[in-house]
CSV table of C-alpha atoms and ligand atoms in Angstrom, one decimal:
chain,number,residue,atom,x,y,z
A,1,MET,CA,-20.2,10.3,-11.5
A,2,SER,CA,-21.4,10.7,-8.1
A,3,THR,CA,-20.4,13.6,-5.8
A,4,GLN,CA,-20.3,13.7,-2.2
A,5,SER,CA,-20.0,16.9,-0.6
A,6,MET,CA,-18.9,17.5,1.9
A,7,GLN,CA,-19.7,21.4,1.9
A,8,HIS,CA,-22.2,21.6,-1.3
A,9,ASP,CA,-22.6,19.7,-4.4
A,10,PRO,CA,-21.1,21.2,-7.5
A,11,ALA,CA,-22.7,17.9,-9.1
A,12,SER,CA,-26.2,19.8,-9.2
A,13,GLU,CA,-24.7,22.6,-10.3
A,14,THR,CA,-21.9,22.8,-13.4
A,15,ALA,CA,-20.7,18.5,-13.4
A,16,GLY,CA,-22.0,16.2,-15.6
A,17,GLN,CA,-22.8,18.1,-18.7
A,18,ILE,CA,-20.7,16.0,-21.3
A,19,SER,CA,-20.8,17.1,-25.1
A,20,PRO,CA,-22.0,15.4,-27.9
A,21,GLU,CA,-18.8,14.4,-28.8
A,22,GLY,CA,-18.4,13.0,-25.0
A,23,VAL,CA,-15.8,15.2,-23.5
A,24,ALA,CA,-16.6,18.0,-21.2
A,25,PRO,CA,-16.0,21.4,-21.6
A,26,ALA,CA,-12.7,22.5,-20.4
A,27,CYS,CA,-13.8,23.7,-16.9
A,28,ALA,CA,-17.1,21.8,-16.1
A,29,TRP,CA,-16.2,22.6,-12.3
A,30,ASP,CA,-17.5,26.5,-11.6
A,31,GLU,CA,-14.6,26.9,-9.3
A,32,THR,CA,-11.0,26.3,-9.2
A,33,PHE,CA,-9.9,24.9,-5.8
A,34,ASP,CA,-7.4,25.5,-3.6
A,35,VAL,CA,-5.9,22.1,-3.8
A,36,VAL,CA,-6.7,19.1,-5.6
A,37,VAL,CA,-6.5,15.7,-3.8
A,38,VAL,CA,-6.0,12.8,-6.2
A,39,GLY,CA,-6.8,9.4,-4.0
A,40,GLY,CA,-8.7,8.9,-0.7
A,41,GLY,CA,-6.6,6.0,0.6
A,42,SER,CA,-4.1,6.2,3.4
A,43,ALA,CA,-1.9,8.8,2.1
A,44,GLY,CA,-4.3,11.0,0.3
A,45,ILE,CA,-7.0,11.0,3.5
A,46,ALA,CA,-3.9,11.7,5.9
A,47,VAL,CA,-2.7,14.8,3.8
A,48,THR,CA,-5.8,15.9,3.6
A,49,ALA,CA,-6.2,16.0,6.9
A,50,SER,CA,-2.9,17.4,7.4
A,51,LEU,CA,-3.8,20.6,5.3
A,52,LEU,CA,-6.5,21.6,6.5
A,53,ARG,CA,-5.0,21.2,10.4
A,54,ARG,CA,-2.9,23.6,9.2
A,55,GLN,CA,-5.4,26.1,6.9
A,56,PRO,CA,-9.0,25.1,8.1
A,57,GLY,CA,-10.7,27.4,4.9
A,58,LEU,CA,-9.0,25.8,2.4
A,59,LYS,CA,-11.0,24.4,-0.9
A,60,ILE,CA,-9.9,21.6,-1.1
A,61,ALA,CA,-11.2,18.5,-3.5
A,62,VAL,CA,-10.6,14.7,-2.9
A,63,VAL,CA,-11.1,13.0,-5.7
A,64,GLU,CA,-11.9,9.1,-5.1
A,65,PRO,CA,-14.0,6.8,-7.1
A,66,ARG,CA,-14.2,4.1,-3.8
A,67,ASP,CA,-16.8,4.5,-1.3
A,68,THR,CA,-15.2,2.7,1.4
A,69,HIS,CA,-11.7,3.2,2.6
A,70,ASP,CA,-9.7,-0.2,4.3
A,71,TYR,CA,-6.6,-1.1,6.3
A,72,GLN,CA,-4.7,-2.7,4.7
A,73,PRO,CA,-1.8,-3.6,6.9
A,74,ALA,CA,-4.6,-5.7,9.1
A,75,TRP,CA,-5.0,-8.0,5.9
A,76,THR,CA,-1.5,-10.2,7.1
A,77,LEU,CA,-3.2,-10.9,10.4
A,78,VAL,CA,-6.5,-11.8,8.7
A,79,GLY,CA,-4.6,-14.1,6.6
A,80,GLY,CA,-2.9,-15.0,10.0
A,81,GLY,CA,-6.5,-16.1,11.9
A,82,LEU,CA,-5.6,-13.2,14.2
A,83,PHE,CA,-8.2,-10.4,13.4
A,84,ASP,CA,-11.6,-9.4,12.3
A,85,VAL,CA,-11.7,-8.8,8.3
A,86,ASP,CA,-14.4,-6.0,9.4
A,87,ARG,CA,-12.5,-4.0,11.3
A,88,THR,CA,-10.5,-3.3,8.0
A,89,ARG,CA,-13.3,-1.5,6.4
A,90,ARG,CA,-15.0,1.6,6.6
A,91,ALA,CA,-17.1,4.0,4.8
A,92,MET,CA,-15.4,6.6,3.0
A,93,ASN,CA,-17.3,9.3,4.0
A,94,GLU,CA,-16.6,8.2,7.4
A,95,VAL,CA,-12.9,9.0,6.6
A,96,MET,CA,-13.2,12.2,4.6
A,97,PRO,CA,-12.1,15.1,6.3
A,98,LYS,CA,-14.7,17.7,7.0
A,99,GLY,CA,-15.2,20.6,4.6
A,100,VAL,CA,-13.5,18.9,1.6
A,101,THR,CA,-15.9,18.1,-1.9
A,102,TRP,CA,-15.4,14.7,-2.5
A,103,ILE,CA,-15.5,13.8,-6.2
A,104,ARG,CA,-16.4,10.5,-6.4
A,105,ALA,CA,-14.7,9.8,-10.1
A,106,ALA,CA,-11.5,8.2,-10.5
A,107,VAL,CA,-8.8,10.8,-12.9
A,108,ALA,CA,-8.6,9.5,-16.1
A,109,ARG,CA,-5.5,11.7,-16.6
A,110,ILE,CA,-3.7,15.0,-15.5
A,111,GLU,CA,-3.5,18.1,-17.7
A,112,PRO,CA,-0.5,20.0,-15.6
A,113,ASP,CA,0.3,22.8,-18.0
A,114,GLU,CA,-3.5,23.8,-18.0
A,115,ASN,CA,-3.7,22.8,-13.7
A,116,ARG,CA,-6.5,20.7,-14.0
A,117,VAL,CA,-7.6,16.7,-13.9
A,118,ARG,CA,-9.4,14.8,-16.2
A,119,LEU,CA,-12.1,12.8,-15.3
A,120,GLU,CA,-13.1,9.2,-16.7
A,121,ASN,CA,-16.3,10.5,-17.7
A,122,GLY,CA,-14.4,13.9,-19.6
A,123,GLU,CA,-15.0,16.4,-16.7
A,124,ALA,CA,-12.2,18.9,-16.1
A,125,VAL,CA,-11.6,19.7,-12.4
A,126,PRO,CA,-9.3,22.8,-11.8
A,127,TYR,CA,-6.4,23.2,-9.2
A,128,ARG,CA,-4.4,25.3,-7.7
A,129,ASP,CA,-2.1,23.3,-6.3
A,130,LEU,CA,-2.2,19.4,-7.3
A,131,VAL,CA,-1.5,16.3,-4.6
A,132,VAL,CA,-1.6,12.7,-6.1
A,133,ALA,CA,-2.2,9.9,-4.1
A,134,ALA,CA,-3.7,7.0,-6.0
A,135,GLY,CA,-1.5,4.4,-4.8
A,136,LEU,CA,-0.4,1.7,-7.1
A,137,ARG,CA,-2.3,-1.0,-8.9
A,138,LEU,CA,-1.5,-4.8,-8.3
A,139,ALA,CA,-1.0,-6.6,-11.6
A,140,TRP,CA,-2.3,-9.8,-11.1
A,141,GLU,CA,-2.8,-9.9,-14.7
A,142,ARG,CA,0.8,-10.7,-15.2
A,143,ILE,CA,1.0,-14.0,-14.2
A,144,GLU,CA,-0.9,-16.3,-16.6
A,145,GLY,CA,-4.0,-18.2,-15.3
A,146,LEU,CA,-4.1,-16.2,-11.6
A,147,GLU,CA,-7.0,-14.5,-11.8
A,148,GLN,CA,-8.5,-17.9,-12.6
A,149,ALA,CA,-7.4,-19.6,-9.9
A,150,LEU,CA,-7.5,-17.0,-7.2
A,151,GLY,CA,-10.0,-18.2,-4.1
A,152,LYS,CA,-10.0,-22.0,-5.4
A,153,TYR,CA,-7.8,-24.7,-5.6
A,154,GLY,CA,-5.7,-23.6,-2.7
A,155,VAL,CA,-4.9,-20.4,-4.7
A,156,THR,CA,-4.4,-16.8,-2.4
A,157,SER,CA,-3.5,-13.8,-1.5
A,158,ASN,CA,-3.6,-11.8,1.6
A,159,TYR,CA,-3.5,-8.6,-0.8
A,160,ARG,CA,-6.6,-9.1,-1.5
A,161,ARG,CA,-9.4,-8.5,1.4
A,162,ASP,CA,-11.8,-10.7,0.0
A,163,LEU,CA,-9.1,-13.3,-0.1
A,164,ALA,CA,-7.4,-12.9,3.3
A,165,PRO,CA,-10.3,-15.0,5.5
A,166,TYR,CA,-9.6,-17.4,2.6
A,167,THR,CA,-5.7,-17.7,3.4
A,168,TRP,CA,-6.6,-18.7,7.2
A,169,GLU,CA,-9.2,-20.9,5.6
A,170,LEU,CA,-6.4,-23.2,3.9
A,171,VAL,CA,-3.6,-22.7,6.7
A,172,ARG,CA,-6.3,-24.1,9.1
A,173,SER,CA,-7.1,-26.7,7.4
A,174,MET,CA,-4.0,-28.0,5.9
A,175,ARG,CA,-2.0,-30.9,7.6
A,176,SER,CA,0.2,-32.0,5.3
A,177,GLY,CA,1.7,-31.5,1.4
A,178,THR,CA,3.4,-28.3,-0.3
A,179,ALA,CA,2.7,-24.9,1.1
A,180,LEU,CA,4.5,-22.0,-1.6
A,181,PHE,CA,4.9,-18.2,-0.6
A,182,THR,CA,5.8,-16.3,-3.4
A,183,GLN,CA,7.2,-12.4,-4.0
A,184,PRO,CA,7.2,-10.5,-7.4
A,185,ALA,CA,10.0,-7.9,-8.6
A,186,MET,CA,10.5,-4.9,-6.2
A,187,PRO,CA,9.0,-2.6,-5.7
A,188,ILE,CA,5.8,-3.4,-3.7
A,189,LYS,CA,3.7,-2.3,-1.3
A,190,CYS,CA,5.1,-3.5,2.4
A,191,ALA,CA,8.0,-5.5,1.4
A,192,GLY,CA,8.0,-7.7,4.4
A,193,ALA,CA,4.1,-8.9,3.4
A,194,PRO,CA,4.8,-12.0,1.4
A,195,GLN,CA,7.5,-13.7,4.2
A,196,LYS,CA,4.9,-12.4,6.6
A,197,ALA,CA,2.1,-14.8,5.3
A,198,MET,CA,4.5,-17.5,5.5
A,199,TYR,CA,5.3,-17.3,9.1
A,200,LEU,CA,2.2,-16.4,10.4
A,201,SER,CA,1.3,-19.8,8.8
A,202,CYS,CA,4.2,-21.8,9.7
A,203,ASP,CA,3.6,-20.7,13.4
A,204,HIS,CA,0.4,-22.1,13.7
A,205,TRP,CA,1.4,-25.8,11.8
A,206,ARG,CA,4.1,-25.8,14.5
A,207,ARG,CA,1.4,-25.0,17.2
A,208,ALA,CA,-1.0,-27.5,15.8
A,209,GLY,CA,1.8,-30.2,15.1
A,210,ALA,CA,1.4,-30.2,11.4
A,211,LEU,CA,4.8,-28.3,10.1
A,212,GLU,CA,6.8,-31.7,10.3
A,213,ARG,CA,4.0,-32.6,7.0
A,214,ILE,CA,4.3,-29.8,5.4
A,215,ASN,CA,6.7,-28.5,2.8
A,216,VAL,CA,7.2,-24.8,3.5
A,217,GLU,CA,8.7,-22.9,0.0
A,218,PHE,CA,9.6,-19.2,-0.3
A,219,ASN,CA,10.1,-18.2,-4.0
A,220,THR,CA,11.5,-14.8,-4.3
A,221,ASP,CA,12.8,-13.0,-7.1
A,222,GLY,CA,15.1,-11.3,-5.1
A,223,ALA,CA,18.3,-12.3,-4.2
A,224,VAL,CA,18.1,-11.6,-0.1
A,225,LEU,CA,15.3,-12.6,2.0
A,226,PHE,CA,15.0,-8.9,2.9
A,227,GLY,CA,16.6,-5.6,1.5
A,228,VAL,CA,17.9,-4.0,4.9
A,229,ALA,CA,20.7,-6.5,5.8
A,230,ALA,CA,20.4,-6.0,9.9
A,231,PHE,CA,17.1,-7.5,10.1
A,232,VAL,CA,17.7,-10.8,8.1
A,233,PRO,CA,19.8,-12.7,11.4
A,234,SER,CA,16.5,-12.1,13.2
A,235,LEU,CA,15.0,-13.5,10.3
A,236,MET,CA,16.5,-16.5,9.2
A,237,LYS,CA,16.3,-18.0,12.8
A,238,TYR,CA,13.0,-18.3,12.1
A,239,VAL,CA,12.7,-19.6,8.7
A,240,HIS,CA,15.4,-22.1,9.9
A,241,ARG,CA,12.9,-22.8,12.7
A,242,TYR,CA,9.9,-23.3,10.7
A,243,ARG,CA,12.6,-25.6,8.1
A,244,ALA,CA,11.2,-22.9,5.6
A,245,ASN,CA,13.3,-23.9,2.2
A,246,LEU,CA,14.0,-20.2,0.4
A,247,ALA,CA,13.9,-20.2,-3.5
A,248,PHE,CA,15.8,-16.9,-4.6
A,249,ARG,CA,15.6,-15.4,-8.2
A,250,SER,CA,12.2,-17.9,-8.6
A,251,ASN,CA,9.7,-15.5,-10.0
A,252,LEU,CA,6.3,-17.1,-10.5
A,253,VAL,CA,5.1,-16.4,-14.2
A,254,ALA,CA,1.6,-19.1,-14.4
A,255,VAL,CA,-0.6,-20.6,-12.4
A,256,ASP,CA,-2.4,-23.9,-13.3
A,257,GLY,CA,-5.2,-23.8,-10.8
A,258,PRO,CA,-7.1,-27.3,-11.5
A,259,GLY,CA,-3.3,-28.8,-11.7
A,260,LYS,CA,-2.3,-27.3,-8.9
A,261,LEU,CA,0.8,-26.5,-10.3
A,262,ALA,CA,2.9,-22.8,-10.4
A,263,TYR,CA,5.2,-22.2,-12.6
A,264,PHE,CA,8.3,-20.1,-11.6
A,265,ASP,CA,10.7,-18.4,-13.5
A,266,VAL,CA,14.3,-19.5,-12.3
A,267,LYS,CA,17.8,-17.3,-13.1
A,268,ASP,CA,20.9,-18.9,-12.1
A,269,ALA,CA,24.4,-17.1,-11.4
A,270,ALA,CA,25.3,-16.9,-15.1
A,271,GLY,CA,21.9,-15.0,-15.6
A,272,GLU,CA,20.3,-17.7,-17.6
A,273,THR,CA,16.4,-18.3,-16.8
A,274,THR,CA,15.0,-21.9,-16.7
A,275,ARG,CA,11.1,-22.8,-16.2
A,276,VAL,CA,10.3,-24.9,-13.1
A,277,ALA,CA,7.1,-26.5,-12.5
A,278,LYS,CA,6.2,-26.9,-8.7
A,279,PRO,CA,2.6,-28.5,-7.3
A,280,PHE,CA,1.4,-27.3,-4.2
A,281,GLU,CA,-1.5,-27.9,-1.9
A,282,MET,CA,-1.8,-24.1,-0.8
A,283,LEU,CA,0.0,-20.7,-2.8
A,284,HIS,CA,0.2,-17.7,-1.4
A,285,VAL,CA,1.1,-15.4,-3.7
A,286,VAL,CA,2.0,-11.6,-3.8
A,287,PRO,CA,0.9,-10.0,-7.5
A,288,PRO,CA,3.4,-7.6,-9.4
A,289,GLN,CA,2.7,-4.1,-8.2
A,290,VAL,CA,3.0,-1.2,-11.2
A,291,ALA,CA,1.8,2.9,-10.8
A,292,PRO,CA,-1.6,3.5,-12.0
A,293,ASP,CA,-2.5,3.6,-15.7
A,294,PHE,CA,-3.0,7.4,-15.8
A,295,VAL,CA,0.3,7.9,-13.8
A,296,ARG,CA,2.8,5.8,-16.0
A,297,ASP,CA,1.1,7.1,-19.4
A,298,SER,CA,1.2,10.9,-18.1
A,299,GLN,CA,4.3,13.3,-18.5
A,300,LEU,CA,5.1,13.2,-14.9
A,301,ALA,CA,6.2,9.6,-14.4
A,302,ASP,CA,10.0,8.4,-14.4
A,303,ALA,CA,11.5,5.8,-16.4
A,304,ALA,CA,9.5,3.4,-14.1
A,305,GLY,CA,6.6,4.9,-14.4
A,306,TRP,CA,6.0,5.8,-10.5
A,307,PHE,CA,5.1,9.8,-9.8
A,308,GLU,CA,7.9,11.6,-10.1
A,309,VAL,CA,9.0,13.8,-6.7
A,310,ASP,CA,12.4,15.0,-5.4
A,311,HIS,CA,13.5,13.1,-2.8
A,312,ALA,CA,13.3,15.4,0.1
A,313,THR,CA,10.5,17.5,-0.6
A,314,LEU,CA,8.1,14.9,-2.3
A,315,ARG,CA,7.4,18.1,-5.1
A,316,HIS,CA,7.8,17.2,-8.7
A,317,PRO,CA,10.6,18.3,-10.6
A,318,ARG,CA,9.4,20.1,-13.0
A,319,TYR,CA,5.6,21.3,-11.8
A,320,ALA,CA,6.4,23.5,-8.7
A,321,ASN,CA,2.6,23.3,-7.8
A,322,VAL,CA,2.5,19.2,-7.5
A,323,PHE,CA,3.4,16.9,-5.0
A,324,ALA,CA,3.2,13.0,-4.6
A,325,LEU,CA,3.1,10.9,-1.8
A,326,GLY,CA,2.2,7.3,-0.3
A,327,ASP,CA,2.4,4.0,-2.9
A,328,VAL,CA,2.3,6.0,-6.3
A,329,CYS,CA,5.4,8.4,-5.9
A,330,SER,CA,8.9,7.6,-7.0
A,331,ALA,CA,10.9,8.1,-3.4
A,332,PRO,CA,12.9,5.3,-2.8
A,333,ASN,CA,11.3,4.7,0.4
A,334,ALA,CA,9.5,1.6,1.6
A,335,LYS,CA,5.6,1.4,0.9
A,336,THR,CA,4.0,1.5,3.8
A,337,ALA,CA,1.2,3.4,5.5
A,338,ALA,CA,3.8,4.2,8.1
A,339,ALA,CA,6.0,5.9,5.1
A,340,ALA,CA,2.5,7.9,4.4
A,341,ARG,CA,1.8,8.6,7.7
A,342,LYS,CA,5.4,10.8,7.8
A,343,GLN,CA,5.2,11.9,4.0
A,344,ALA,CA,1.3,13.0,5.0
A,345,VAL,CA,3.4,15.8,7.1
A,346,ILE,CA,6.0,16.5,5.2
A,347,VAL,CA,3.7,17.8,1.8
A,348,ALA,CA,1.2,19.6,3.7
A,349,SER,CA,4.2,21.7,5.2
A,350,ASN,CA,6.0,22.1,2.0
A,351,LEU,CA,2.6,22.9,-0.1
A,352,LEU,CA,1.4,25.4,2.3
A,353,ALA,CA,4.9,27.4,2.6
A,354,MET,CA,5.5,27.1,-1.2
A,355,ARG,CA,1.6,28.9,-1.6
A,356,SER,CA,2.5,31.5,0.5
A,357,GLY,CA,6.1,32.3,-1.5
A,358,LEU,CA,8.1,30.8,1.6
A,359,PRO,CA,10.9,28.1,1.6
A,360,MET,CA,9.8,24.8,1.7
A,361,PRO,CA,10.5,23.6,5.7
A,362,SER,CA,10.7,19.7,5.5
A,363,ARG,CA,12.7,17.0,4.4
A,364,TYR,CA,11.8,13.5,4.3
A,365,ASP,CA,14.2,11.1,5.0
A,366,GLY,CA,12.6,8.1,3.6
A,367,TYR,CA,10.8,6.5,6.5
A,368,GLY,CA,9.6,3.6,6.3
A,369,ALA,CA,8.2,0.8,8.7
A,370,CYS,CA,7.3,-2.7,8.4
A,371,PRO,CA,6.0,-4.9,11.5
A,372,LEU,CA,7.7,-8.4,10.3
A,373,THR,CA,5.5,-10.6,12.0
A,374,VAL,CA,7.6,-13.6,13.1
A,375,GLU,CA,5.3,-15.5,15.0
A,376,ARG,CA,1.8,-14.9,17.1
A,377,GLY,CA,2.6,-13.1,19.9
A,378,LYS,CA,6.2,-11.2,18.3
A,379,VAL,CA,7.4,-8.8,16.2
A,380,VAL,CA,10.8,-7.6,14.2
A,381,LEU,CA,9.8,-4.0,13.6
A,382,ALA,CA,11.8,-2.8,10.6
A,383,GLU,CA,11.8,0.8,10.9
A,384,PHE,CA,14.1,2.3,8.5
A,385,GLY,CA,14.4,5.1,5.5
A,386,TYR,CA,17.2,5.8,2.6
A,387,GLY,CA,19.8,3.8,1.8
A,388,GLY,CA,18.4,1.3,5.0
A,389,LYS,CA,19.6,3.4,7.5
A,390,LEU,CA,17.5,2.1,10.8
A,391,LEU,CA,15.2,4.7,12.1
A,392,PRO,CA,13.9,2.7,15.3
A,393,THR,CA,10.8,5.0,17.1
A,394,PHE,CA,11.1,3.3,20.5
A,395,PRO,CA,14.8,2.6,22.6
A,396,LEU,CA,15.0,-1.0,22.2
A,397,ASP,CA,16.9,-3.0,19.6
A,398,PRO,CA,14.6,-2.8,16.6
A,399,THR,CA,16.7,-6.0,14.6
A,400,LYS,CA,14.7,-8.0,17.3
A,401,PRO,CA,11.2,-9.5,17.5
A,402,SER,CA,9.9,-8.4,20.8
A,403,LYS,CA,6.3,-8.4,22.1
A,404,LEU,CA,5.9,-4.8,22.8
A,405,ALA,CA,6.2,-4.7,18.8
A,406,TRP,CA,3.5,-7.0,18.7
A,407,LEU,CA,1.1,-5.3,21.0
A,408,LEU,CA,1.6,-2.1,18.6
A,409,LYS,CA,0.8,-4.3,15.1
A,410,ALA,CA,-2.1,-5.8,16.4
A,411,LYS,CA,-3.5,-3.5,19.0
A,412,LEU,CA,-2.6,0.3,18.7
A,413,LEU,CA,-1.8,0.5,15.0
A,414,PRO,CA,-5.1,-0.2,13.6
A,415,TRP,CA,-6.7,2.0,16.5
A,416,PHE,CA,-3.8,4.7,16.0
A,417,TYR,CA,-4.8,4.7,11.9
A,418,TRP,CA,-7.8,5.5,12.0
A,419,ASN,CA,-8.3,8.1,14.6
A,420,GLY,CA,-4.5,9.9,14.5
A,421,MET,CA,-3.1,9.3,11.1
A,422,LEU,CA,-6.7,10.0,9.5
A,423,LYS,CA,-7.5,12.9,11.6
A,424,ALA,CA,-4.3,14.6,11.4
A,425,ARG,CA,-3.0,14.0,14.9
A,426,GLU,CA,1.0,13.8,13.9
A,427,TRP,CA,2.1,12.4,16.6
A,428,LEU,CA,6.2,10.7,16.2
A,429,THR,CA,6.0,12.2,13.1
A,430,GLY,CA,8.8,14.6,14.2
A,431,LYS,CA,7.5,17.4,12.2
A,432,HIS,CA,4.9,20.6,13.1
A,433,ALA,CA,5.7,22.9,11.0
B,1,FAD,P1,-4.1,3.1,-0.9
B,1,FAD,O1,-4.3,3.1,0.3
B,1,FAD,O2,-4.0,1.9,-1.9
B,1,FAD,O3,-5.3,4.5,-1.4
B,1,FAD,C1,-5.2,4.6,-3.1
B,1,FAD,C2,-6.3,5.4,-3.6
B,1,FAD,O4,-6.2,6.0,-4.9
B,1,FAD,C3,-7.3,4.2,-3.8
B,1,FAD,O5,-8.8,4.7,-2.5
B,1,FAD,C4,-7.6,4.3,-5.0
B,1,FAD,O6,-9.1,4.3,-5.2
B,1,FAD,C5,-7.4,5.7,-5.3
B,1,FAD,N1,-7.1,5.8,-6.6
B,1,FAD,C6,-6.6,4.7,-7.2
B,1,FAD,N2,-6.7,5.1,-8.5
B,1,FAD,C7,-7.4,6.3,-8.4
B,1,FAD,C8,-7.8,8.0,-9.7
B,1,FAD,N3,-7.4,7.0,-11.5
B,1,FAD,N4,-8.1,8.4,-9.6
B,1,FAD,C9,-8.8,8.7,-8.3
B,1,FAD,N5,-8.4,8.0,-7.0
B,1,FAD,C10,-7.8,7.0,-7.8
B,1,FAD,N6,2.0,-0.5,5.8
B,1,FAD,C11,2.7,-0.6,7.0
B,1,FAD,O7,2.8,0.7,7.1
B,1,FAD,N7,2.1,-1.2,7.8
B,1,FAD,C12,2.2,-2.8,7.4
B,1,FAD,O8,2.4,-3.5,8.1
B,1,FAD,C13,1.7,-3.4,6.0
B,1,FAD,N8,1.4,-4.4,5.9
B,1,FAD,C14,0.8,-4.4,4.5
B,1,FAD,C15,0.0,-5.4,4.1
B,1,FAD,C16,-0.8,-6.1,3.1
B,1,FAD,C17,-1.2,-7.2,2.8
B,1,FAD,C18,-1.0,-4.7,2.1
B,1,FAD,C19,-2.0,-4.4,1.1
B,1,FAD,C20,-0.5,-3.6,2.0
B,1,FAD,C21,0.5,-3.2,3.9
B,1,FAD,N9,0.5,-2.0,4.2
B,1,FAD,C22,0.9,-1.7,4.9
B,1,FAD,C23,0.9,-1.2,2.7
B,1,FAD,C24,-0.4,0.0,3.2
B,1,FAD,O9,-1.3,-0.6,3.1
B,1,FAD,C25,0.3,1.2,1.8
B,1,FAD,O10,1.4,1.3,1.5
B,1,FAD,C26,-1.3,2.2,1.3
B,1,FAD,O11,-2.1,1.5,1.9
B,1,FAD,C27,-0.6,3.3,0.9
B,1,FAD,O12,-1.1,4.4,0.9
B,1,FAD,P2,-1.6,5.2,-0.6
B,1,FAD,O13,-2.9,6.4,-0.2
B,1,FAD,O14,-0.2,5.1,-1.2
B,1,FAD,O15,-2.5,4.1,-1.5
């Protein structure tokens, strides 16, 4: 483990003292943190910044193994040749809020009855309150042959930063043949991203005069194009414009890279499943997505493995000093950075109120946003909450593609992410408790 402290360096004191059995003594860290935040991604950094803005003296440790932080929402644009991939990553210590202790390690398990997390090297980190923001795990291995094929043979995914430029390379060079786009079972992060990849690819082929020679097919495990019905008519217009075929209940299960064949389990109306092989020149895959193993295997998970929270307060229903937000949590919102931006404010205000013995002041309405990049220069800005309730930020028809929403997605939001959301500038969150 490496430890980087913005305050002091406990690594030089007590951390790292592993017993001969390989398990650290119960308190390898001699201090109990006011708050331990697990994960330094979009949600973890945003909530840490929001906590510190409200209570600057709070002793917070962020447990995060990676030394870089990614702005994932721009990877779709990278795959469409419309954003520089280098602008999607910053050093973790650049985004880590000042004054926190960054424990550069992964959590192996949570021990909520002892109020501590156990790191992968066996050390324990005690807390008074815990916030879990560990994101989700992309389960590439659940599609046979996929891991060996990615980055070669025309097989790509905007869900990996290193492969998004390969998507663009494939799109740019394709002049004819079959392009398959896939979407796994929900929930996934940014449910619109599988089709965004298709729309931006088609838009390029249309502009390049190649679209009529390219057979485009969207294979989705689902039975509808998008989960919130109000947005479907606008999206269908683009499906028709791009002459894309929709294959519902068609789930990618295996890939033969060298043979350029994708295998789908296709369910009919009676529930019967047939395996179908489809040849491709280009295959854009979105992998199945699951909660991290240390969450799935813990008593804090719900039946599906996600970190269980009350959907309104984002607090764990059985452990009053434990909260979760971001992709890892069980709330049935669209898993997006936009959701994490609002959840950070809910968790920070509720956690601090709870610490002071006050009622929790904030309730989450399930807000999430998915800017659907339907063509270069236009976005359908799908903003909605629990139950698919439309929650538009701006007084425009949210179901129609707009240039303003494109400007927001491609220019303003990346800037706002680094300079606003990660720095507790809680604009348009509707909460300032
Ligand atoms: P992450 O940002 O993934 O961070 C999780 C962090 O937890 C990581 O840093 C990880 O290292 C850490 N971690 C994991 N395990 C452990 C452990 N055991 N111990 C300690 N730390 C751990 N959102 C939008 O709002 N709009 C969009 O247009 C959009 N488009 C997207 C397009 C693509 C292609 C992708 C991939 C995502 C998109 N998203 C979009 C979704 C958005 O990026 C995520 O919802 C958001 O990053 C979730 O934040 P998070 O902190 O929960 O997870």
